[in-house]
CSV table of C-alpha atoms and ligand atoms in Angstrom, one decimal:
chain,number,residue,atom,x,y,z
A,1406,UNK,CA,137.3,200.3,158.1
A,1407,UNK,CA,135.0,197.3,157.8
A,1408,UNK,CA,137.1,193.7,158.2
A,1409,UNK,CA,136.2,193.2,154.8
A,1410,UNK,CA,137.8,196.3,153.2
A,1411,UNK,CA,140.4,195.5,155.8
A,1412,UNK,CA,141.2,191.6,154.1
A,1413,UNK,CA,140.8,192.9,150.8
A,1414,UNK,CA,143.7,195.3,152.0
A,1415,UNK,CA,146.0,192.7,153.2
A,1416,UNK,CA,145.4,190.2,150.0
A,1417,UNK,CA,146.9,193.3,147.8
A,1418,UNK,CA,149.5,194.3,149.8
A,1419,UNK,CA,150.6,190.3,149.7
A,1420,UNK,CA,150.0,190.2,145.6
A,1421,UNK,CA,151.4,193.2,145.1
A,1422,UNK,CA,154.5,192.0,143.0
A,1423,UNK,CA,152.4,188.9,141.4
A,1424,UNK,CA,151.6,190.2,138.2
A,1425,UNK,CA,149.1,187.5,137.4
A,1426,UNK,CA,147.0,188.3,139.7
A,1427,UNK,CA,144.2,190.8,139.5
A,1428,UNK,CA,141.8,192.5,142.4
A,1429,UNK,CA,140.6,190.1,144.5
A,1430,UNK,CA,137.2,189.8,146.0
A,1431,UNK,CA,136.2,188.8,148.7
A,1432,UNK,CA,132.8,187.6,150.2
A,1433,UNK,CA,131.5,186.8,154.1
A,1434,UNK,CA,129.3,183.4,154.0
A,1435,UNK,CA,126.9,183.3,157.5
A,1436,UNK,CA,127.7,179.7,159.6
A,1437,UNK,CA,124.2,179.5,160.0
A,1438,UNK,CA,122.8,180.0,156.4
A,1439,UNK,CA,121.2,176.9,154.6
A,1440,UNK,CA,124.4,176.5,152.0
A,1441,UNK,CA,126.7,176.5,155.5
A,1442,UNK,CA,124.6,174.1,157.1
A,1443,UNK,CA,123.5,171.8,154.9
A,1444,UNK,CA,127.7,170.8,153.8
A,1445,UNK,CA,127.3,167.4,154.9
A,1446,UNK,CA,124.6,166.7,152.6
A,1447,UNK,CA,124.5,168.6,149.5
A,1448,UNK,CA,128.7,168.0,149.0
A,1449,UNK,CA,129.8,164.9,151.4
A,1450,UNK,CA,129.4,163.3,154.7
A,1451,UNK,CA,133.1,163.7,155.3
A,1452,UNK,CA,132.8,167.5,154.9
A,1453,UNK,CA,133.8,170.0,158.2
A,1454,UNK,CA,131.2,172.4,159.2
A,1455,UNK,CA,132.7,175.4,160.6
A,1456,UNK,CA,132.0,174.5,163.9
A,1457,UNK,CA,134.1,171.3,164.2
A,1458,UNK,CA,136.9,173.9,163.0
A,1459,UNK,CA,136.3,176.5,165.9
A,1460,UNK,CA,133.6,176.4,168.0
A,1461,UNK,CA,132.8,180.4,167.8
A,1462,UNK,CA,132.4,180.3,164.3
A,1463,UNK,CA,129.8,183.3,163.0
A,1464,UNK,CA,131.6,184.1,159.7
A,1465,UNK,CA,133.4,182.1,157.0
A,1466,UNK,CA,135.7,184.7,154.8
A,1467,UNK,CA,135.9,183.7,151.5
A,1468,UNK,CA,138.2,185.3,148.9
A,1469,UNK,CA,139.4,184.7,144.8
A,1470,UNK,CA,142.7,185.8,143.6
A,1471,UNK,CA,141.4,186.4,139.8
A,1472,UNK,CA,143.8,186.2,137.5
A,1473,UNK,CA,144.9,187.9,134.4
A,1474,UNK,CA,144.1,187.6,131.0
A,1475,UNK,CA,147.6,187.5,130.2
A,1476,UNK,CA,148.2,184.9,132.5
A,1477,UNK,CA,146.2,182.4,130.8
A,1478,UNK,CA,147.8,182.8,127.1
A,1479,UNK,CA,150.7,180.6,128.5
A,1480,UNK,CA,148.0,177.7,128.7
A,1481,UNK,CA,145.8,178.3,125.6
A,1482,UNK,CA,147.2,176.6,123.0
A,1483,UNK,CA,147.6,172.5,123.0
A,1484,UNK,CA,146.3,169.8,124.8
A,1485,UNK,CA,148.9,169.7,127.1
A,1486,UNK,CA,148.7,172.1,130.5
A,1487,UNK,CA,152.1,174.5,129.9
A,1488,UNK,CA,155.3,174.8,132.6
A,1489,UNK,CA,154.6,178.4,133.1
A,1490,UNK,CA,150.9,177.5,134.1
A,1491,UNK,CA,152.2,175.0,136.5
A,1492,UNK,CA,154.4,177.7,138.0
A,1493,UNK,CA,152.0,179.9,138.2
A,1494,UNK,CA,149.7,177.2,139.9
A,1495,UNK,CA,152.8,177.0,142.5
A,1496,UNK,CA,153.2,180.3,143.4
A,1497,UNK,CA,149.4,180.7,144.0
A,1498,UNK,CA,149.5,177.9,146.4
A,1499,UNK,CA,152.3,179.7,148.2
A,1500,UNK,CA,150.7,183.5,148.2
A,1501,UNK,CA,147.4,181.7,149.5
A,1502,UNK,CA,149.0,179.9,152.4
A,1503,UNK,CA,150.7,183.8,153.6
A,1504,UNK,CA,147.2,185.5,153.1
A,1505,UNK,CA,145.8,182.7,155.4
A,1506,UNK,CA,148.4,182.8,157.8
A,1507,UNK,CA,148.0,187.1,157.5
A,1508,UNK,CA,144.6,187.4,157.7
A,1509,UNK,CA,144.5,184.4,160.5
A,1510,UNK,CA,147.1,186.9,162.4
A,1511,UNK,CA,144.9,190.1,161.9
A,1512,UNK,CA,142.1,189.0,163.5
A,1513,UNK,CA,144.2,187.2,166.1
A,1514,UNK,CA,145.5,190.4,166.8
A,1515,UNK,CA,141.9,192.2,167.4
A,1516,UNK,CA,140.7,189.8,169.8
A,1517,UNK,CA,138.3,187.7,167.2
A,1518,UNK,CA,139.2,184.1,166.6
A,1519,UNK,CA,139.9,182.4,163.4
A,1520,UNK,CA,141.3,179.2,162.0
A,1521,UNK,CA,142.3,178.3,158.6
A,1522,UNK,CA,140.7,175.3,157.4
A,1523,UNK,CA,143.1,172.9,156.2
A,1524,UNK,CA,143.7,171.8,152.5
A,1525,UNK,CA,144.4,169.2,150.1
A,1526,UNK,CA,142.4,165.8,149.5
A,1527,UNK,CA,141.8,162.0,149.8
A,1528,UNK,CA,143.4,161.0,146.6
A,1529,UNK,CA,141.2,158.3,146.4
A,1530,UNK,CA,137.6,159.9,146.5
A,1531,UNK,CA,139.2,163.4,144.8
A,1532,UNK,CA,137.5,165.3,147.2
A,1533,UNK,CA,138.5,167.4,150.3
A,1534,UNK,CA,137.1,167.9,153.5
A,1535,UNK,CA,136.8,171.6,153.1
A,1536,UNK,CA,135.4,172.4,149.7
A,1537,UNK,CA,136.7,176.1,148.8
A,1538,UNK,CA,134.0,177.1,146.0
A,1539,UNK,CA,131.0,175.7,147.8
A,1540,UNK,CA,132.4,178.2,150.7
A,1541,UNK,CA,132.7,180.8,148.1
A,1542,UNK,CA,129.7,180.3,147.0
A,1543,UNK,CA,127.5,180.4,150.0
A,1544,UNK,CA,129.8,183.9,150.2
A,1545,UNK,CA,128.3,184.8,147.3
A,1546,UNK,CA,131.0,184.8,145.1
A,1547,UNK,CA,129.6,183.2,142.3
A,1548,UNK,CA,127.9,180.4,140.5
A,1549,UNK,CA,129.0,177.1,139.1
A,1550,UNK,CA,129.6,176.7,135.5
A,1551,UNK,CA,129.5,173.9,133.0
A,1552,UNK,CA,133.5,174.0,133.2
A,1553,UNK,CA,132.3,172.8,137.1
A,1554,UNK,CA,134.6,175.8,138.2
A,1555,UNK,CA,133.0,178.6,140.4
A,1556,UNK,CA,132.5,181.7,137.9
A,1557,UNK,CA,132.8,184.6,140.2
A,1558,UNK,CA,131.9,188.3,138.7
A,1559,UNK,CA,135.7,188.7,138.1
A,1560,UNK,CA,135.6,185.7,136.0
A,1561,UNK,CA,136.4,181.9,136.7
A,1562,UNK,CA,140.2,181.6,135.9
A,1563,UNK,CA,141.9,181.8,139.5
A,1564,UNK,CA,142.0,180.2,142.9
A,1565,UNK,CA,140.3,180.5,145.9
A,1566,UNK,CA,140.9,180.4,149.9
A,1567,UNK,CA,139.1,180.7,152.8
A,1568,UNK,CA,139.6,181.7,156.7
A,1569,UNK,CA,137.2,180.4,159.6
A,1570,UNK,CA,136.2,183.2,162.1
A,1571,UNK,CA,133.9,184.7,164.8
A,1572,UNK,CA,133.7,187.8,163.1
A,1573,UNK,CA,130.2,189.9,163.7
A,1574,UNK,CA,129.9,192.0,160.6
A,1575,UNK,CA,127.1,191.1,157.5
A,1576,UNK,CA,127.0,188.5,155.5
A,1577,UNK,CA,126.4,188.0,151.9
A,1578,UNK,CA,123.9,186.1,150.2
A,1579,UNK,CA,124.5,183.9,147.2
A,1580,UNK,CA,124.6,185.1,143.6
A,1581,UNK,CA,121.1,184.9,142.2
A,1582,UNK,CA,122.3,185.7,138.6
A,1583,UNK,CA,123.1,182.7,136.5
A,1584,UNK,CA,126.9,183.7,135.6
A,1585,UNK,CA,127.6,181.0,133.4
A,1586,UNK,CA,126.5,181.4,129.7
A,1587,UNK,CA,125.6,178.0,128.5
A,1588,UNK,CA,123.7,177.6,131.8
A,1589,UNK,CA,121.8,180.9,131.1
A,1590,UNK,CA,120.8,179.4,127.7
A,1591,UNK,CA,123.4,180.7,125.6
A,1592,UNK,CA,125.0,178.9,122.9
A,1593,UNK,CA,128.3,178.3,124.4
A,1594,UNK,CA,130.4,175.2,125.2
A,1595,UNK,CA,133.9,176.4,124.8
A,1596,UNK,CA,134.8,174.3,128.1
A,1597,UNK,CA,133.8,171.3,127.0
A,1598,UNK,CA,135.0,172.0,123.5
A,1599,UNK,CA,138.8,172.6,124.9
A,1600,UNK,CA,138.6,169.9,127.2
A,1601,UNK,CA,141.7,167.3,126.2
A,1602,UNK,CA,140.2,164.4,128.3
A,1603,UNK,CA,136.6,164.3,127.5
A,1604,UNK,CA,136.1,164.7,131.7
A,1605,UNK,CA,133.9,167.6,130.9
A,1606,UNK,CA,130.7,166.9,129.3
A,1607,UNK,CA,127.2,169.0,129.3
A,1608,UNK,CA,125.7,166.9,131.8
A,1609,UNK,CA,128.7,165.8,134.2
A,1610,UNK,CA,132.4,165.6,135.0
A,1611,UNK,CA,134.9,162.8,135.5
A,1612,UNK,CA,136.9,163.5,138.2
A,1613,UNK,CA,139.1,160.5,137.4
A,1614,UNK,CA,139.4,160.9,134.1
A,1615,UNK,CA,140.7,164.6,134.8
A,1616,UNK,CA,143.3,163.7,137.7
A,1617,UNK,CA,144.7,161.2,135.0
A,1618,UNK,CA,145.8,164.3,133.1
A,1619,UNK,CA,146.3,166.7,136.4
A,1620,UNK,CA,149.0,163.4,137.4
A,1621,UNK,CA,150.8,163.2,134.1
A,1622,UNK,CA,151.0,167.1,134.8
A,1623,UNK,CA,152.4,166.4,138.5
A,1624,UNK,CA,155.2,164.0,137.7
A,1625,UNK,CA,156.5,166.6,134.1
A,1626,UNK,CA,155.6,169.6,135.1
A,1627,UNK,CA,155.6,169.8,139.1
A,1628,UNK,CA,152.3,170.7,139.9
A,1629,UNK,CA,148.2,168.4,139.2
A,1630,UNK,CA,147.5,171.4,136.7
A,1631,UNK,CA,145.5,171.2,133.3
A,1632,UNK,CA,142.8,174.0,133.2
A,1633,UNK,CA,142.1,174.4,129.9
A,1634,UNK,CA,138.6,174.3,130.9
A,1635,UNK,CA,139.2,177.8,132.3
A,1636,UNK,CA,141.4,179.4,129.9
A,1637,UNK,CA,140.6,181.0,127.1
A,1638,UNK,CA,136.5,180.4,128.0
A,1639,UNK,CA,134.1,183.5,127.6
A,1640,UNK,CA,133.6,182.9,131.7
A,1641,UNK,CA,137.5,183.1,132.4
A,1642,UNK,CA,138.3,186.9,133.0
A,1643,UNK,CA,135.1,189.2,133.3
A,1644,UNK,CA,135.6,192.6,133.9
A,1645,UNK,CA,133.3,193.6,136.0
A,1646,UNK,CA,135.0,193.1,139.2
A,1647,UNK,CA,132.9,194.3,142.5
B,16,B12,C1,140.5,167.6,144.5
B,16,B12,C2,140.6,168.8,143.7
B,16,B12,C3,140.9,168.6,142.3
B,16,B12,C4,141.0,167.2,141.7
B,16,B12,C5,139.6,166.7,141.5
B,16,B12,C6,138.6,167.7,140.9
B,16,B12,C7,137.2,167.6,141.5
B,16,B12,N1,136.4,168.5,141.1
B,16,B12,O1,136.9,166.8,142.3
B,16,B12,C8,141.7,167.5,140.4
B,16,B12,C9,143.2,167.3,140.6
B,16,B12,C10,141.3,166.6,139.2
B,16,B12,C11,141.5,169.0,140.2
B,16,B12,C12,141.5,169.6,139.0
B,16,B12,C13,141.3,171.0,138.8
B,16,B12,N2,141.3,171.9,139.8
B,16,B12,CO1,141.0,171.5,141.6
B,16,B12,N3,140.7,171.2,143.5
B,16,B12,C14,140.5,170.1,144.2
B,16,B12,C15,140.2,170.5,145.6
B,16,B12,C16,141.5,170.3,146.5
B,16,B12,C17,139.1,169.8,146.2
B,16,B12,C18,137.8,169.8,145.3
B,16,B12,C19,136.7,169.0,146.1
B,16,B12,O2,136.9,168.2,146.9
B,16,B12,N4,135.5,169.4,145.8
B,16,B12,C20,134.4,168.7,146.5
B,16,B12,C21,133.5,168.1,145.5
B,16,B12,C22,132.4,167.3,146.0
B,16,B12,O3,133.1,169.2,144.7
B,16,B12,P1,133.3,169.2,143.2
B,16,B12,O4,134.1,168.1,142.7
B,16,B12,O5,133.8,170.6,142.9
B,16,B12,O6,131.9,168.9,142.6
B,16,B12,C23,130.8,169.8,142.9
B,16,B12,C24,130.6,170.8,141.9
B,16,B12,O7,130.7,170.3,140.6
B,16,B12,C25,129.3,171.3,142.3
B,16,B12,N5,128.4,171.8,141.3
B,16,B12,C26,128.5,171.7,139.9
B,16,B12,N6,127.5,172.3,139.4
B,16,B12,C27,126.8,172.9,140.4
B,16,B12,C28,125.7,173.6,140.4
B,16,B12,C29,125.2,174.1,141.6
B,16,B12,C30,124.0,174.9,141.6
B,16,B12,C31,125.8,173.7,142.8
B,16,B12,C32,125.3,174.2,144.1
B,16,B12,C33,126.9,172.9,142.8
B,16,B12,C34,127.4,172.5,141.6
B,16,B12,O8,128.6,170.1,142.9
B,16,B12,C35,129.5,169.0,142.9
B,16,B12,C36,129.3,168.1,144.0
B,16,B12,O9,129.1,168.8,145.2
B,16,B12,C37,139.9,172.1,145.5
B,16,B12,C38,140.4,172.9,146.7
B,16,B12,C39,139.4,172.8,147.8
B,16,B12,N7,139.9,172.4,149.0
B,16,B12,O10,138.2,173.0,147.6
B,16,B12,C40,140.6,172.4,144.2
B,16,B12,C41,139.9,173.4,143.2
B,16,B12,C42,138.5,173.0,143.1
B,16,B12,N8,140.6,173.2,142.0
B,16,B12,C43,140.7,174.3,141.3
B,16,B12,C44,141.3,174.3,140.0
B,16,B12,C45,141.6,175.7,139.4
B,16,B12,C46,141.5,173.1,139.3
B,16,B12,C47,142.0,173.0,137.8
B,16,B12,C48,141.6,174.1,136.8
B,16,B12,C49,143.5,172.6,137.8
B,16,B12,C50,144.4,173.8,137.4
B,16,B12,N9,144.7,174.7,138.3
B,16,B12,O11,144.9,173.8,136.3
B,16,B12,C51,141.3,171.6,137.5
B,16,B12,C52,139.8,171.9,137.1
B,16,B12,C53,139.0,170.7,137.1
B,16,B12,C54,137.5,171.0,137.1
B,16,B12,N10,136.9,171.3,135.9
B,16,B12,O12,136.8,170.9,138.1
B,16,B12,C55,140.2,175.5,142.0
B,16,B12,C56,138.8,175.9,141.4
B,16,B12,C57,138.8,177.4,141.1
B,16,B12,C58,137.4,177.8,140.5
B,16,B12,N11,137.3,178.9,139.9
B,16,B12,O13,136.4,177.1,140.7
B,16,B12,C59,140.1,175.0,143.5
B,16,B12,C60,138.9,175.5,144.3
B,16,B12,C61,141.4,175.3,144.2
B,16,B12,C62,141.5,176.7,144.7
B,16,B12,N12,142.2,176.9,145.8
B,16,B12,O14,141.0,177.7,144.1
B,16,B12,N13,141.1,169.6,141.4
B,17,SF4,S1,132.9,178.4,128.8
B,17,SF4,FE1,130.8,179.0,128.6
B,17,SF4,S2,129.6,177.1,129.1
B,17,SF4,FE2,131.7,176.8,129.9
B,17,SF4,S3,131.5,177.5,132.0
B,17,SF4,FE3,132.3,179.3,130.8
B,17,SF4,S4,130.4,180.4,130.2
B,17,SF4,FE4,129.7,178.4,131.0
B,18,SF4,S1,141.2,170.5,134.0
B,18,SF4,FE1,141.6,169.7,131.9
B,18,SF4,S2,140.9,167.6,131.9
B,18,SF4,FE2,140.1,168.6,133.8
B,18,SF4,S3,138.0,169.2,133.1
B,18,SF4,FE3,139.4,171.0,132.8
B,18,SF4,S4,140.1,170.8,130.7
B,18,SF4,FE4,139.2,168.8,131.2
């Protein structure tokens, strides 16, 4: 069994009892490949390179927890982002952290190093030092979409992690296929459309004006949710998992 099969294993045995959560996917960006190397510059200056992480770094492993349709009716209607999505957004957090810590283990265990990269962000800037869907998408795992969210083939409504190793097994190249369908020339703007804020527009997105409402969320609901942008969207569940 290839490590890949191998993660995919150990993300399903941890979500087995989440019932918002679909099959996951998971995706094997190359240190050395352009979207790897050029972090610094294409997202910011502040962002780690895998290196500065752990020094044997070959292969970044990139996964998304996709999650149900189902899941996402609890957010659809109003402006307002729902408890039950905030939950939800709560007990992903948590389920990521054991798959990191799992899958961190695992290849502890068979003599390959790996870190996990760590999380959050400079409430100031909005950004983190470890961008998760640039990772995922030099893993090819999908392609940005208007709603700025990575749109992965199982759709662009769930949450992504990431585990730094020195794995040696193939890497995947980045999705060539525009997944997004107002960015393929379709007529669609549903994101924008549903966004309360106005922090998604065609050509550009507010990050401040978007944390305002991710806050409010915060301090009533326990958790800097909103996603609307990603609920109830053509792009949020696709089918066509690989
Ligand atoms: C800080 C943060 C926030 C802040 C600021 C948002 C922001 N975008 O800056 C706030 C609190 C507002 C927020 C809101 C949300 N977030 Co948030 N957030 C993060 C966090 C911690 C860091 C993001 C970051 O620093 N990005 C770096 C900056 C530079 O990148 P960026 O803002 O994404 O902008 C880039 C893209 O737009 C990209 N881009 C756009 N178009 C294109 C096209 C091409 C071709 C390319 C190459 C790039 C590209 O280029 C920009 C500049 O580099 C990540 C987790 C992580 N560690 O990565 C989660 C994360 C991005 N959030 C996530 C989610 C789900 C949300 C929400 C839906 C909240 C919710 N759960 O209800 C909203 C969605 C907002 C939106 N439309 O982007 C998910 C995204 C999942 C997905 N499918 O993409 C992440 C990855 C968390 C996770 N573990 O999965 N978030
Ligand atoms: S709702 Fe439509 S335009 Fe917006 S990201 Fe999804 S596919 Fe693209
Ligand atoms: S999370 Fe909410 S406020 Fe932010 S871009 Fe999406 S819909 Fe707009």
């Amino acid at each position: 069994m290839s490590f890949k099969e191998r993660a995919k294993a150990v993300i399903e045995e941890i979500t087995a009892d989440a019932d918002w959560i679909r099959e996951p996917i998971v995706g094997f960006a190359d240190t050395a490949s352009p979207k790897i190397c050029s972090l610094k510059t294409s997202v910011s200056e502040n962002h780690l390179l895998p290196e500065e992480v752990l020094p044997q770094a070959t292969i970044i492993l990139s996964y998304f927890l996709p999650f149900t349709r189902e899941a996402g009716e609890c957010n659809r209607e109003g402006t307002e982002p729902s408890k039950q999505w905030a939950d939800l957004y709560n007990a992903t957090n948590a389920l990521i952290a054991e798959i990191n810590t799992a899958l961190a283990a695992e290849l502890r265990n068979a003599g390959i190093p790996a870190e996990i990269p760590a999380g959050g962000f400079d409430t100031d800037s909005l950004m983190s030092r470890w961008s998760q869907r640039h990772i995922a998408e030099a893993a090819g795992l999908g392609t940005f979409g208007r709603n700025n969210m990575l749109i992965t083939r199982a759709g662009s409504m769930g949450r992504f992690g990431s585990v730094i190793t020195a794995l040696r097994e193939p890497a995947d190249s980045p999705v060539t296929e525009e997944l997004c369908l107002g960015k393929a020339g379709k007529n669609c703007t549903a994101c924008i459309d549903r966004c309360p804020t106005g922090a998604l527009k065609i050509d550009g997105f507010d990050r401040k004006a978007c944390y305002a409402v991710c806050l409010k969320a915060e301090k009533e609901l326990g958790a800097d949710v909103c996603g609307k942008c990603t609920v109830a969207v053509p792009c949020a569940v696709k089918e066509n998992n690989r």
